């Protein structure tokens, strides 16, 4: 599985951006897609998740402003970010969790896409 994240950029506070995370390879093995973000000098933090069945979770800091969704036909997960704040400035990473059959055994994995920078200006 490979992940390609895109959609970052510079936006003014109060504005919106939509990030995309497109998976390729053995996408059927993916159970959950996650978005993380890492602000300068800070640790990487979980923002939101969506399972294969469409169940979603959100960090308290983004509830009501961010929406995660998926287009299975395009193997793509979207992160719609509205009402952006300066504190949303970070590099955003998507990750895939799933199970893979390795030498006859099922093994859990988490794979990362490259980050995409979101900068929110005042």
mmCIF file of C-alpha atoms in Angstrom:
data_model
loop_
_atom_site.group_PDB
_atom_site.id
_atom_site.type_symbol
_atom_site.label_atom_id
_atom_site.label_comp_id
_atom_site.label_asym_id
_atom_site.label_seq_id
_atom_site.Cartn_x
_atom_site.Cartn_y
_atom_site.Cartn_z
ATOM 1 C CA UNK A 1 0.000 0.000 0.000
ATOM 2 C CA UNK A 2 1.182 3.498 -0.834
ATOM 3 C CA UNK A 3 -0.415 6.752 0.249
ATOM 4 C CA UNK A 4 -0.267 10.099 -1.520
ATOM 5 C CA UNK A 5 -1.388 13.160 0.427
ATOM 6 C CA UNK A 6 -2.121 16.477 -1.206
ATOM 7 C CA UNK A 7 -4.071 19.686 -0.853
ATOM 8 C CA UNK A 8 -2.072 21.672 1.656
ATOM 9 C CA UNK A 9 -1.372 25.337 1.227
ATOM 10 C CA UNK A 10 -1.633 28.806 2.670
ATOM 11 C CA UNK A 11 -5.024 30.025 3.826
ATOM 12 C CA UNK A 12 -6.275 32.884 5.939
ATOM 13 C CA UNK A 13 -7.844 32.256 9.313
ATOM 14 C CA UNK A 14 -11.500 31.419 8.873
ATOM 15 C CA UNK A 15 -10.887 29.889 5.478
ATOM 16 C CA UNK A 16 -11.122 26.333 4.225
ATOM 17 C CA UNK A 17 -8.917 23.695 2.671
ATOM 18 C CA UNK A 18 -9.521 20.149 1.545
ATOM 19 C CA UNK A 19 -6.792 17.559 1.879
ATOM 20 C CA UNK A 20 -6.768 14.315 -0.059
ATOM 21 C CA UNK A 21 -5.148 10.989 0.697
ATOM 22 C CA UNK A 22 -5.125 8.526 -2.184
ATOM 23 C CA UNK A 23 -4.189 4.916 -1.618
ATOM 24 C CA UNK A 24 -2.750 2.534 -4.166
ATOM 25 C CA UNK A 25 -1.647 -1.070 -4.079
ATOM 26 C CA UNK A 26 -3.504 -3.596 -1.930
ATOM 27 C CA UNK A 27 -6.097 -1.118 -0.721
ATOM 28 C CA UNK A 28 -8.467 -3.918 0.243
ATOM 29 C CA UNK A 29 -6.212 -4.637 3.218
ATOM 30 C CA UNK A 30 -6.792 -1.168 4.694
ATOM 31 C CA UNK A 31 -9.161 -0.991 7.668
ATOM 32 C CA UNK A 32 -8.705 2.598 8.777
ATOM 33 C CA UNK A 33 -7.339 5.815 7.332
ATOM 34 C CA UNK A 34 -6.059 8.362 9.814
ATOM 35 C CA UNK A 35 -4.997 11.977 9.579
ATOM 36 C CA UNK A 36 -2.317 13.255 11.920
ATOM 37 C CA UNK A 37 -0.713 16.644 12.173
ATOM 38 C CA UNK A 38 2.555 17.902 13.529
ATOM 39 C CA UNK A 39 3.093 21.533 14.352
ATOM 40 C CA UNK A 40 6.619 22.960 14.584
ATOM 41 C CA UNK A 41 8.286 21.822 17.768
ATOM 42 C CA UNK A 42 5.378 19.617 18.695
ATOM 43 C CA UNK A 43 4.672 15.905 18.567
ATOM 44 C CA UNK A 44 2.569 14.285 15.881
ATOM 45 C CA UNK A 45 -1.070 14.153 16.968
ATOM 46 C CA UNK A 46 -4.095 12.252 15.749
ATOM 47 C CA UNK A 47 -6.720 14.472 14.138
ATOM 48 C CA UNK A 48 -9.352 12.164 12.698
ATOM 49 C CA UNK A 49 -9.992 8.619 11.531
ATOM 50 C CA UNK A 50 -12.387 6.808 9.235
ATOM 51 C CA UNK A 51 -12.891 3.064 9.082
ATOM 52 C CA UNK A 52 -13.742 0.892 6.118
ATOM 53 C CA UNK A 53 -17.355 0.933 7.263
ATOM 54 C CA UNK A 54 -17.361 4.726 7.490
ATOM 55 C CA UNK A 55 -17.149 5.186 11.250
ATOM 56 C CA UNK A 56 -15.366 8.413 12.099
ATOM 57 C CA UNK A 57 -13.611 9.915 15.100
ATOM 58 C CA UNK A 58 -12.314 13.431 15.675
ATOM 59 C CA UNK A 59 -9.989 15.131 18.075
ATOM 60 C CA UNK A 60 -11.817 17.618 20.280
ATOM 61 C CA UNK A 61 -9.815 20.458 18.783
ATOM 62 C CA UNK A 62 -11.323 19.931 15.325
ATOM 63 C CA UNK A 63 -14.841 18.696 16.073
ATOM 64 C CA UNK A 64 -17.429 20.706 14.208
ATOM 65 C CA UNK A 65 -14.831 22.212 11.873
ATOM 66 C CA UNK A 66 -13.200 19.251 10.127
ATOM 67 C CA UNK A 67 -14.950 16.471 8.245
ATOM 68 C CA UNK A 68 -13.381 13.259 7.043
ATOM 69 C CA UNK A 69 -14.962 11.326 4.197
ATOM 70 C CA UNK A 70 -14.052 8.663 1.713
ATOM 71 C CA UNK A 71 -14.648 7.920 -1.954
ATOM 72 C CA UNK A 72 -14.113 4.203 -2.303
ATOM 73 C CA UNK A 73 -14.290 4.338 -6.083
ATOM 74 C CA UNK A 74 -11.282 6.656 -6.092
ATOM 75 C CA UNK A 75 -9.507 5.020 -3.141
ATOM 76 C CA UNK A 76 -9.338 8.481 -1.645
ATOM 77 C CA UNK A 77 -10.059 9.923 1.767
ATOM 78 C CA UNK A 78 -10.746 13.631 2.108
ATOM 79 C CA UNK A 79 -10.269 15.965 5.027
ATOM 80 C CA UNK A 80 -12.438 19.035 4.681
ATOM 81 C CA UNK A 81 -11.134 21.719 7.015
ATOM 82 C CA UNK A 82 -13.353 24.718 7.656
ATOM 83 C CA UNK A 83 -13.072 27.697 9.989
ATOM 84 C CA UNK A 84 -9.336 27.245 10.070
ATOM 85 C CA UNK A 85 -7.375 28.742 12.934
ATOM 86 C CA UNK A 86 -3.722 29.656 13.227
ATOM 87 C CA UNK A 87 -3.266 26.745 15.592
ATOM 88 C CA UNK A 88 -4.242 24.390 12.767
ATOM 89 C CA UNK A 89 -0.936 25.227 11.103
ATOM 90 C CA UNK A 90 0.993 21.964 10.792
ATOM 91 C CA UNK A 91 2.225 19.306 8.471
ATOM 92 C CA UNK A 92 -0.651 16.908 7.928
ATOM 93 C CA UNK A 93 0.014 13.230 7.387
ATOM 94 C CA UNK A 94 -2.343 10.462 6.368
ATOM 95 C CA UNK A 95 -1.765 6.930 7.538
ATOM 96 C CA UNK A 96 -3.334 3.578 6.763
ATOM 97 C CA UNK A 97 -3.909 0.796 9.245
ATOM 98 C CA UNK A 98 -4.679 -2.678 8.072
ATOM 99 C CA UNK A 99 -3.821 -6.336 8.060
ATOM 100 C CA UNK A 100 -1.478 -8.075 5.673
ATOM 101 C CA UNK A 101 -0.763 -11.733 5.187
ATOM 102 C CA UNK A 102 2.959 -12.197 5.708
ATOM 103 C CA UNK A 103 4.441 -15.675 5.355
ATOM 104 C CA UNK A 104 1.081 -17.189 6.184
ATOM 105 C CA UNK A 105 0.439 -14.979 9.222
ATOM 106 C CA UNK A 106 -1.806 -11.943 9.502
ATOM 107 C CA UNK A 107 0.170 -8.953 10.667
ATOM 108 C CA UNK A 108 -1.075 -5.481 11.496
ATOM 109 C CA UNK A 109 0.566 -2.535 9.795
ATOM 110 C CA UNK A 110 0.494 1.248 9.745
ATOM 111 C CA UNK A 111 1.868 2.988 6.712
ATOM 112 C CA UNK A 112 2.443 6.720 6.310
ATOM 113 C CA UNK A 113 2.026 9.027 3.402
ATOM 114 C CA UNK A 114 4.222 12.061 2.915
ATOM 115 C CA UNK A 115 3.112 15.170 4.739
ATOM 116 C CA UNK A 116 1.360 18.145 3.272
ATOM 117 C CA UNK A 117 1.875 21.559 4.843
ATOM 118 C CA UNK A 118 -1.083 23.633 5.957
ATOM 119 C CA UNK A 119 -0.337 27.199 6.954
ATOM 120 C CA UNK A 120 -3.059 29.385 8.408
ATOM 121 C CA UNK A 121 -2.302 33.079 8.518
ATOM 122 C CA UNK A 122 -4.017 35.716 10.611
#
